[in-house]
Structure formats: C-alpha cells, structure tokens
Amino acid sequence: MAERPLTLMAVHAHPDDEATSTGGVLARYAAEGVRTVLVTCTDGRCGDGPGGVKPGDPGHDPAAVVAMRQAELAASCAELRVSHLETLGYADSGMMGWSTNDLPGSFWTTPVADAAARLAELIRRYQPDVIVTYDENGFYGHPDHIQAHRITMEAVRQTDVPAKVYWTTVPRSAFAEFGRVMKELGIEWAEPEADGPQLGLPDEDITTWVDTRGYGAQKFAALATHASQTENIFFLQLGQERFVELMGVETFLRVGDRTGAPTPEDDLFAGLR
C-alpha cells in the first residue's frame, strides 16, 4: 500500500478566503509535495454581483453570484495547485446583523453538530496532518467565519485525527505597516479603531511564521481570480511586488499539537517531517 502523503486541510468560510490568509501556504506546500485540501463552507451568495452590485440592491441575483464565485474558486484553486476542493454548500449568511443571517439554510443557522459531522467525514477521508481555520471571533467577527471555527474545532474533537491545528492571524505590527503603505500609494484605508475590537495578535504571541514570498505571485494571481469582490480590489491595487512584500509571510497561532515541535516555528509541518 502506498504511503499516505502529508496532508494540509484549510477550512474557510467563503470563496476567496482561501487566497487572502492561506494562499501562500497552500501554494508552498503543494509545491513541496504536500496534499492540500480546501474546504469552503458557503456558496458566497452574499457577495458582490457583476459590476459591484451589492446584496439587496436591484439587479443582485444570488444564484448568478453563486455560479460566478464557484467559477472563481475553481480558478483560484488551479493557481494555488490545490489538490482537492470540497464545498459544503451552505448559504452565505452575510455580515453580522444582516437579515440573511437568519434565513433557512444559512450557515449561521445550521446546527454546529450537523455541519461538524459533515466536516468530520472529510477529515476521516483525507486524514490531514495539519488543519487550519479561524479563531473564535472568525478573525473579524463575520458569522460564517465564526461558524467555520466552531464546526472545525468540533470536528477535530470528534475525529482526533490531525497532529497539529492552527488559527490564522495577523501580527499587530503588520497593520501599522499596511496603513503606511496604503497612504503612500494614495489608497483609502480605514485603520482599526484604537477603542474597537483588536484584530490579530501581538507579535510575541504568534507561534508560527511561514515565509511564502516565493509563492507570492501565485497568491496574487489567486486573489485576482476573485476580483469581482470589491473588498479584494485594494489588495490588487498594491501591484504584485508590494503585495508580496506586505503579505508574503503568513502567520498562525498553534492551538493543537502532538509533535512537541518548539515554537516559534517557521513550518506548519515542523515535527512531522
């Protein structure tokens, strides 16, 4: 019997999430021969339609948005050389507080146990060594990101398969640098409010820093496949060189580990190879 390949599973909420926070590691580890599995939980129907038409505005067709975003997701996976794409197909819940949060079939209203059972089935099938998802707040409070966190952690608990579990994060120092570059380029950028929710982590609390600059062109190209979503435009406005400079190191908090690999570490698979 052939030896099982090292496997990375990334669990994301929407089409395009895979490119922003994990595009680099997906591309890097695929190039290193690791099997990469992307699980996308929702269909993205609450995203922008053609021409930037917003949900609820005249001309926004959720079914057409779903079809467009699925095609974009497939193109992104091709750019990142993702081995396997799995889509759970739950309805995009929209931003916190939108009426779409509570619609039947939305990911936000789906019982955690039900969605976790489906994800657990995929974990048992692929036997990932490493799983990556969001923190308890979904990084910035989006209901679908929070739900992706919840079902992932429950599925991990049920299966006890992965040797390592990570949450995506951003070092606080990066926000200041990002704001500086945006101002330099004349791009409008809303800096996090000092008295608002704190995004990311202090640099010293981050356990894992993965250099993906060698795969920055792939990450940029993957994000460009999702150019229909206006929130991605400011990243693309940076141009590839500055984009790689700012987003070429992906950072994580290790929350589960059976390898004993010391931290800080520079490899999600430290202790496994």
CSV table of C-alpha atoms in Angstrom, one decimal:
chain,number,residue,atom,x,y,z
A,1,MET,CA,0.0,0.0,0.0
A,2,ALA,CA,1.3,3.4,-0.9
A,3,GLU,CA,2.4,5.6,2.0
A,4,ARG,CA,-0.1,8.3,2.9
A,5,PRO,CA,1.1,11.8,1.8
A,6,LEU,CA,1.4,14.6,4.3
A,7,THR,CA,-1.8,16.5,4.1
A,8,LEU,CA,-2.9,20.1,4.9
A,9,MET,CA,-6.6,20.9,5.2
A,10,ALA,CA,-7.7,24.5,5.3
A,11,VAL,CA,-11.3,25.2,6.3
A,12,HIS,CA,-12.7,28.5,5.0
A,13,ALA,CA,-16.0,30.3,5.0
A,14,HIS,CA,-16.3,31.8,1.5
A,15,PRO,CA,-14.9,31.6,-2.0
A,16,ASP,CA,-11.8,34.0,-1.9
A,17,ASP,CA,-11.0,33.5,1.8
A,18,GLU,CA,-8.5,30.8,0.8
A,19,ALA,CA,-6.4,33.3,-1.1
A,20,THR,CA,-6.0,36.1,1.4
A,21,SER,CA,-4.9,34.3,4.6
A,22,THR,CA,-3.7,30.9,3.3
A,23,GLY,CA,-2.9,31.3,-0.4
A,24,GLY,CA,0.8,31.3,0.4
A,25,VAL,CA,0.9,28.1,2.5
A,26,LEU,CA,-1.5,26.3,0.1
A,27,ALA,CA,0.9,27.1,-2.9
A,28,ARG,CA,4.1,26.5,-0.9
A,29,TYR,CA,3.1,23.1,0.5
A,30,ALA,CA,1.6,21.9,-2.8
A,31,ALA,CA,4.9,22.7,-4.4
A,32,GLU,CA,6.7,20.7,-1.7
A,33,GLY,CA,4.5,17.6,-2.4
A,34,VAL,CA,2.0,18.0,0.4
A,35,ARG,CA,-1.5,17.1,-0.4
A,36,THR,CA,-3.7,20.2,0.0
A,37,VAL,CA,-7.4,20.1,0.8
A,38,LEU,CA,-9.5,23.2,0.8
A,39,VAL,CA,-13.0,23.1,2.4
A,40,THR,CA,-15.2,26.0,1.5
A,41,CYS,CA,-18.3,26.1,3.8
A,42,THR,CA,-20.6,28.6,2.0
A,43,ASP,CA,-21.7,29.4,-1.5
A,44,GLY,CA,-20.8,33.1,-1.4
A,45,ARG,CA,-24.2,34.3,-2.4
A,46,CYS,CA,-24.0,37.5,-0.3
A,47,GLY,CA,-21.0,38.7,-2.2
A,48,ASP,CA,-21.0,41.4,-4.9
A,49,GLY,CA,-22.6,40.7,-8.2
A,50,PRO,CA,-21.3,41.7,-11.6
A,51,GLY,CA,-20.4,45.4,-11.7
A,52,GLY,CA,-20.2,45.5,-7.9
A,53,VAL,CA,-24.0,45.2,-7.3
A,54,LYS,CA,-24.5,44.7,-3.6
A,55,PRO,CA,-26.8,42.2,-1.9
A,56,GLY,CA,-30.3,43.7,-1.6
A,57,ASP,CA,-29.7,46.2,-4.4
A,58,PRO,CA,-31.7,46.0,-7.7
A,59,GLY,CA,-30.1,43.5,-10.0
A,60,HIS,CA,-28.3,41.4,-7.4
A,61,ASP,CA,-29.1,37.8,-8.3
A,62,PRO,CA,-27.8,35.4,-5.6
A,63,ALA,CA,-27.9,32.4,-7.9
A,64,ALA,CA,-25.8,34.2,-10.5
A,65,VAL,CA,-23.4,35.3,-7.8
A,66,VAL,CA,-23.1,31.7,-6.6
A,67,ALA,CA,-22.2,30.5,-10.1
A,68,MET,CA,-19.7,33.3,-10.7
A,69,ARG,CA,-18.0,32.7,-7.4
A,70,GLN,CA,-17.8,29.0,-7.8
A,71,ALA,CA,-16.0,29.5,-11.1
A,72,GLU,CA,-13.7,32.0,-9.4
A,73,LEU,CA,-13.0,29.5,-6.6
A,74,ALA,CA,-12.1,26.8,-9.1
A,75,ALA,CA,-9.7,29.2,-10.9
A,76,SER,CA,-8.1,30.2,-7.6
A,77,CYS,CA,-7.5,26.5,-6.7
A,78,ALA,CA,-5.9,26.0,-10.1
A,79,GLU,CA,-3.5,28.9,-9.4
A,80,LEU,CA,-2.6,27.6,-5.9
A,81,ARG,CA,-2.4,24.0,-7.1
A,82,VAL,CA,-4.9,22.8,-4.5
A,83,SER,CA,-5.1,19.0,-4.7
A,84,HIS,CA,-8.8,18.7,-3.6
A,85,LEU,CA,-11.6,21.2,-3.3
A,86,GLU,CA,-14.6,20.3,-1.1
A,87,THR,CA,-17.6,22.6,-0.9
A,88,LEU,CA,-20.2,22.2,1.9
A,89,GLY,CA,-22.6,24.5,0.0
A,90,TYR,CA,-24.3,26.3,2.9
A,91,ALA,CA,-25.9,29.6,2.1
A,92,ASP,CA,-23.7,32.6,2.8
A,93,SER,CA,-25.0,34.3,5.9
A,94,GLY,CA,-23.8,37.8,5.0
A,95,MET,CA,-22.2,40.2,7.5
A,96,MET,CA,-23.2,40.1,11.2
A,97,GLY,CA,-26.6,41.7,11.7
A,98,TRP,CA,-27.9,41.3,8.1
A,99,SER,CA,-31.3,39.7,7.7
A,100,THR,CA,-29.6,36.9,5.7
A,101,ASN,CA,-28.1,35.7,8.9
A,102,ASP,CA,-31.3,34.0,9.9
A,103,LEU,CA,-32.6,32.7,6.6
A,104,PRO,CA,-33.3,29.0,6.4
A,105,GLY,CA,-30.3,27.2,5.1
A,106,SER,CA,-27.8,29.9,6.1
A,107,PHE,CA,-24.5,28.6,7.5
A,108,TRP,CA,-25.1,30.7,10.7
A,109,THR,CA,-28.4,29.0,11.5
A,110,THR,CA,-27.1,25.5,10.7
A,111,PRO,CA,-26.6,23.4,13.9
A,112,VAL,CA,-22.9,23.1,14.7
A,113,ALA,CA,-23.3,19.4,15.2
A,114,ASP,CA,-24.8,18.9,11.8
A,115,ALA,CA,-22.1,20.8,9.9
A,116,ALA,CA,-19.3,19.4,12.1
A,117,ALA,CA,-20.4,15.9,11.2
A,118,ARG,CA,-20.0,16.6,7.5
A,119,LEU,CA,-16.6,18.1,8.1
A,120,ALA,CA,-15.6,15.2,10.3
A,121,GLU,CA,-16.4,12.8,7.4
A,122,LEU,CA,-14.0,14.7,5.2
A,123,ILE,CA,-11.3,14.7,8.0
A,124,ARG,CA,-11.7,10.9,8.3
A,125,ARG,CA,-11.4,10.6,4.5
A,126,TYR,CA,-8.4,12.8,4.0
A,127,GLN,CA,-6.6,12.2,7.3
A,128,PRO,CA,-5.0,15.6,7.4
A,129,ASP,CA,-1.8,16.1,9.5
A,130,VAL,CA,-2.5,19.8,9.8
A,131,ILE,CA,-5.8,21.7,9.9
A,132,VAL,CA,-6.0,25.5,9.6
A,133,THR,CA,-9.1,27.6,10.3
A,134,TYR,CA,-10.1,30.9,12.1
A,135,ASP,CA,-10.1,31.9,15.7
A,136,GLU,CA,-13.2,32.1,17.9
A,137,ASN,CA,-14.1,35.5,16.5
A,138,GLY,CA,-13.6,34.5,12.9
A,139,PHE,CA,-10.7,37.0,12.9
A,140,TYR,CA,-13.1,40.0,12.4
A,141,GLY,CA,-16.5,38.9,13.6
A,142,HIS,CA,-18.1,37.5,10.4
A,143,PRO,CA,-20.8,35.0,11.3
A,144,ASP,CA,-19.7,32.5,8.7
A,145,HIS,CA,-16.0,32.7,9.9
A,146,ILE,CA,-17.2,32.2,13.5
A,147,GLN,CA,-19.2,29.2,12.4
A,148,ALA,CA,-16.3,27.7,10.4
A,149,HIS,CA,-14.2,27.9,13.5
A,150,ARG,CA,-16.9,26.2,15.6
A,151,ILE,CA,-17.5,23.3,13.2
A,152,THR,CA,-13.8,22.8,12.7
A,153,MET,CA,-13.0,22.6,16.3
A,154,GLU,CA,-15.9,20.2,17.0
A,155,ALA,CA,-14.9,18.0,14.0
A,156,VAL,CA,-11.3,17.9,15.3
A,157,ARG,CA,-12.6,16.9,18.7
A,158,GLN,CA,-14.8,14.1,17.2
A,159,THR,CA,-12.1,12.7,15.0
A,160,ASP,CA,-8.8,13.3,16.9
A,161,VAL,CA,-7.1,13.0,13.5
A,162,PRO,CA,-4.8,16.0,12.9
A,163,ALA,CA,-1.5,16.2,14.7
A,164,LYS,CA,-1.5,20.0,14.5
A,165,VAL,CA,-4.3,22.6,14.5
A,166,TYR,CA,-3.8,26.3,13.7
A,167,TRP,CA,-5.8,29.5,13.6
A,168,THR,CA,-5.0,32.2,11.1
A,169,THR,CA,-3.9,35.5,12.5
A,170,VAL,CA,-2.0,38.7,11.7
A,171,PRO,CA,0.7,40.4,13.8
A,172,ARG,CA,-0.4,43.7,15.1
A,173,SER,CA,2.8,45.3,13.7
A,174,ALA,CA,1.6,44.5,10.2
A,175,PHE,CA,-1.4,46.7,10.5
A,176,ALA,CA,0.7,49.8,11.0
A,177,GLU,CA,2.9,48.9,8.1
A,178,PHE,CA,-0.1,48.2,5.9
A,179,GLY,CA,-1.6,51.5,6.7
A,180,ARG,CA,1.7,53.3,6.0
A,181,VAL,CA,2.0,51.7,2.5
A,182,MET,CA,-1.7,52.4,1.7
A,183,LYS,CA,-1.2,56.1,2.5
A,184,GLU,CA,2.0,56.1,0.5
A,185,LEU,CA,0.1,54.7,-2.5
A,186,GLY,CA,-2.9,57.1,-2.0
A,187,ILE,CA,-5.3,54.2,-1.4
A,188,GLU,CA,-8.1,54.8,1.0
A,189,TRP,CA,-7.6,52.6,4.1
A,190,ALA,CA,-9.7,52.5,7.3
A,191,GLU,CA,-7.3,51.8,10.1
A,192,PRO,CA,-8.6,49.7,13.0
A,193,GLU,CA,-10.0,51.9,15.7
A,194,ALA,CA,-8.0,52.1,18.9
A,195,ASP,CA,-11.0,51.5,21.1
A,196,GLY,CA,-12.6,48.9,18.8
A,197,PRO,CA,-12.1,45.1,18.8
A,198,GLN,CA,-8.4,44.3,18.5
A,199,LEU,CA,-7.6,42.3,15.3
A,200,GLY,CA,-4.7,39.9,15.1
A,201,LEU,CA,-2.2,39.2,17.9
A,202,PRO,CA,0.8,40.9,19.5
A,203,ASP,CA,3.9,39.7,17.5
A,204,GLU,CA,5.3,37.8,20.5
A,205,ASP,CA,2.1,35.7,20.9
A,206,ILE,CA,2.2,34.4,17.3
A,207,THR,CA,3.6,30.8,17.3
A,208,THR,CA,4.1,30.3,13.6
A,209,TRP,CA,5.6,32.5,10.8
A,210,VAL,CA,5.7,30.8,7.4
A,211,ASP,CA,7.7,32.5,4.6
A,212,THR,CA,5.7,32.2,1.4
A,213,ARG,CA,7.3,35.0,-0.6
A,214,GLY,CA,8.5,32.6,-3.2
A,215,TYR,CA,4.8,31.8,-3.9
A,216,GLY,CA,3.6,35.4,-3.7
A,217,ALA,CA,2.9,35.5,-7.4
A,218,GLN,CA,0.6,32.5,-7.2
A,219,LYS,CA,-1.2,34.1,-4.2
A,220,PHE,CA,-1.6,37.4,-6.0
A,221,ALA,CA,-3.0,35.5,-9.1
A,222,ALA,CA,-5.4,33.5,-6.9
A,223,LEU,CA,-6.7,36.6,-5.3
A,224,ALA,CA,-7.1,38.2,-8.8
A,225,THR,CA,-9.4,35.4,-9.8
A,226,HIS,CA,-11.8,36.8,-7.2
A,227,ALA,CA,-11.6,40.4,-8.5
A,228,SER,CA,-15.4,40.5,-8.7
A,229,GLN,CA,-15.4,41.1,-4.9
A,230,THR,CA,-14.7,44.8,-4.3
A,231,GLU,CA,-13.0,44.2,-0.9
A,232,ASN,CA,-10.2,42.5,-2.8
A,233,ILE,CA,-9.6,45.4,-5.1
A,234,PHE,CA,-7.4,47.4,-2.6
A,235,PHE,CA,-5.1,44.3,-2.3
A,236,LEU,CA,-4.8,44.1,-6.1
A,237,GLN,CA,-4.2,47.8,-6.3
A,238,LEU,CA,-0.9,47.3,-4.5
A,239,GLY,CA,0.5,45.5,-7.5
A,240,GLN,CA,2.2,42.1,-7.2
A,241,GLU,CA,5.6,43.3,-5.9
A,242,ARG,CA,4.2,45.4,-3.0
A,243,PHE,CA,1.5,42.7,-2.3
A,244,VAL,CA,4.2,40.1,-1.9
A,245,GLU,CA,6.3,42.5,0.3
A,246,LEU,CA,3.3,43.0,2.6
A,247,MET,CA,1.6,39.6,2.6
A,248,GLY,CA,4.5,37.3,1.8
A,249,VAL,CA,4.7,35.9,5.4
A,250,GLU,CA,1.6,34.1,6.7
A,251,THR,CA,1.2,33.8,10.4
A,252,PHE,CA,-0.7,31.4,12.7
A,253,LEU,CA,-1.5,30.5,16.3
A,254,ARG,CA,-0.9,26.9,17.0
A,255,VAL,CA,-3.7,25.6,19.2
A,256,GLY,CA,-3.3,21.9,18.9
A,257,ASP,CA,-0.1,19.8,18.7
A,258,ARG,CA,1.1,16.2,19.2
A,259,THR,CA,4.6,16.7,17.8
A,260,GLY,CA,6.3,18.6,20.5
A,261,ALA,CA,7.9,20.9,17.9
A,262,PRO,CA,9.2,24.1,19.6
A,263,THR,CA,7.7,27.5,19.0
A,264,PRO,CA,8.1,29.9,17.4
A,265,GLU,CA,8.3,27.8,14.3
A,266,ASP,CA,8.5,28.5,10.6
A,267,ASP,CA,6.8,25.5,9.2
A,268,LEU,CA,3.2,24.2,9.7
A,269,PHE,CA,4.7,20.7,9.3
A,270,ALA,CA,7.5,21.2,11.9
A,271,GLY,CA,7.8,17.9,13.8
A,272,LEU,CA,6.1,15.9,11.1
A,273,ARG,CA,9.0,15.6,8.6
